[in-house]
């Protein structure tokens, strides 16, 4: 099943974060994203032609994050947005992070940049 077809599962801790091999495998499903050196966070920078388009993208992410109950850290500027995912409850990465990253990629693909 594609990541974009999945739904996040609530994570309140008690499970282990993904190991390096699991992260590496899932990174193939989220083109453009980078993982940090400790395998605890993934991020991607999205660029736009103007503030309004950037904010429209941010609002779409906010809506999707609310539906998934899994929220990214966002750094927003005039023409770009940096999106970062980690699962705080387990101090690392979970499948939820990759589900949301794949959905953010889909939002970007369909947004007017």
CSV table of C-alpha atoms in Angstrom, one decimal:
chain,number,residue,atom,x,y,z
A,1,UNK,CA,0.0,0.0,0.0
A,2,UNK,CA,1.3,3.5,-0.9
A,3,UNK,CA,2.2,5.8,2.0
A,4,UNK,CA,-0.3,8.3,0.7
A,5,UNK,CA,-3.1,5.8,1.1
A,6,UNK,CA,-2.3,5.1,4.8
A,7,UNK,CA,-3.5,6.9,7.9
A,8,UNK,CA,-1.3,7.8,10.8
A,9,UNK,CA,-1.7,5.6,13.9
A,10,UNK,CA,-1.6,7.5,17.3
A,11,UNK,CA,1.7,7.1,18.9
A,12,UNK,CA,2.0,7.9,22.7
A,13,UNK,CA,5.3,6.1,23.1
A,14,UNK,CA,6.0,2.6,24.1
A,15,UNK,CA,7.3,1.6,20.7
A,16,UNK,CA,10.8,1.8,19.3
A,17,UNK,CA,11.7,4.4,16.6
A,18,UNK,CA,12.5,3.1,13.2
A,19,UNK,CA,16.1,1.7,12.8
A,20,UNK,CA,18.5,3.0,10.2
A,21,UNK,CA,17.6,0.3,7.6
A,22,UNK,CA,13.9,0.9,8.0
A,23,UNK,CA,14.4,4.7,7.6
A,24,UNK,CA,16.6,4.1,4.5
A,25,UNK,CA,13.9,2.0,2.9
A,26,UNK,CA,11.1,4.5,3.6
A,27,UNK,CA,13.3,7.4,2.3
A,28,UNK,CA,12.9,5.9,-1.2
A,29,UNK,CA,9.1,6.7,-0.9
A,30,UNK,CA,9.6,10.4,-0.1
A,31,UNK,CA,11.7,11.9,-2.8
A,32,UNK,CA,13.3,15.3,-2.0
A,33,UNK,CA,13.3,14.6,1.8
A,34,UNK,CA,16.5,14.3,3.8
A,35,UNK,CA,17.1,12.5,7.1
A,36,UNK,CA,19.4,13.9,9.8
A,37,UNK,CA,22.6,12.1,10.8
A,38,UNK,CA,20.9,10.6,13.9
A,39,UNK,CA,17.9,9.2,11.9
A,40,UNK,CA,15.5,11.1,14.2
A,41,UNK,CA,14.1,13.7,11.8
A,42,UNK,CA,13.3,14.1,8.1
A,43,UNK,CA,13.0,17.5,6.4
A,44,UNK,CA,12.4,19.1,3.0
A,45,UNK,CA,12.5,22.7,1.8
A,46,UNK,CA,9.7,23.7,-0.6
A,47,UNK,CA,10.0,26.9,-2.7
A,48,UNK,CA,7.2,29.1,-4.1
A,49,UNK,CA,6.8,32.3,-6.2
A,50,UNK,CA,5.5,34.6,-3.5
A,51,UNK,CA,4.2,34.7,0.0
A,52,UNK,CA,0.5,34.0,-0.8
A,53,UNK,CA,1.4,30.7,-2.4
A,54,UNK,CA,3.7,29.8,0.5
A,55,UNK,CA,0.9,30.4,3.0
A,56,UNK,CA,-1.6,28.5,1.0
A,57,UNK,CA,0.7,25.5,1.1
A,58,UNK,CA,1.2,25.9,4.8
A,59,UNK,CA,-2.6,26.0,5.3
A,60,UNK,CA,-3.0,22.8,3.3
A,61,UNK,CA,-0.3,21.1,5.4
A,62,UNK,CA,-2.1,22.3,8.6
A,63,UNK,CA,-5.4,20.9,7.4
A,64,UNK,CA,-3.8,17.5,6.5
A,65,UNK,CA,-1.8,17.4,9.8
A,66,UNK,CA,-5.0,18.0,11.7
A,67,UNK,CA,-6.7,15.1,9.9
A,68,UNK,CA,-3.7,12.8,10.6
A,69,UNK,CA,-3.2,14.1,14.1
A,70,UNK,CA,0.5,14.2,13.4
A,71,UNK,CA,2.0,17.7,13.1
A,72,UNK,CA,5.2,18.9,11.6
A,73,UNK,CA,7.5,21.7,12.6
A,74,UNK,CA,7.4,24.4,10.0
A,75,UNK,CA,9.8,27.3,9.1
A,76,UNK,CA,8.0,29.8,6.9
A,77,UNK,CA,9.5,32.7,5.0
A,78,UNK,CA,8.4,34.8,2.0
A,79,UNK,CA,8.9,32.2,-0.7
A,80,UNK,CA,9.8,28.9,1.1
A,81,UNK,CA,8.7,26.5,3.7
A,82,UNK,CA,10.9,24.0,5.5
A,83,UNK,CA,8.8,21.0,6.8
A,84,UNK,CA,10.3,18.8,9.5
A,85,UNK,CA,8.9,15.6,10.9
A,86,UNK,CA,9.8,13.5,13.9
A,87,UNK,CA,7.7,11.5,16.4
A,88,UNK,CA,8.4,13.3,19.7
A,89,UNK,CA,6.8,10.6,21.8
A,90,UNK,CA,9.5,8.1,20.8
A,91,UNK,CA,12.3,10.6,20.2
A,92,UNK,CA,12.8,9.4,16.6
A,93,UNK,CA,11.1,8.5,13.4
A,94,UNK,CA,7.9,6.4,12.9
A,95,UNK,CA,6.0,5.4,9.9
A,96,UNK,CA,3.7,8.3,10.6
A,97,UNK,CA,6.5,10.8,9.7
A,98,UNK,CA,6.8,9.1,6.3
A,99,UNK,CA,3.0,8.9,5.7
A,100,UNK,CA,2.8,12.7,6.3
A,101,UNK,CA,5.9,13.5,4.2
A,102,UNK,CA,4.4,11.5,1.3
A,103,UNK,CA,1.2,13.5,1.7
A,104,UNK,CA,3.0,16.8,1.8
A,105,UNK,CA,4.8,15.8,-1.4
A,106,UNK,CA,1.4,15.2,-3.0
A,107,UNK,CA,0.2,18.6,-1.8
A,108,UNK,CA,3.2,20.3,-3.3
A,109,UNK,CA,2.8,18.5,-6.6
A,110,UNK,CA,-0.8,19.7,-6.9
A,111,UNK,CA,-0.1,23.3,-5.6
A,112,UNK,CA,0.6,26.3,-7.9
A,113,UNK,CA,4.2,27.0,-7.2
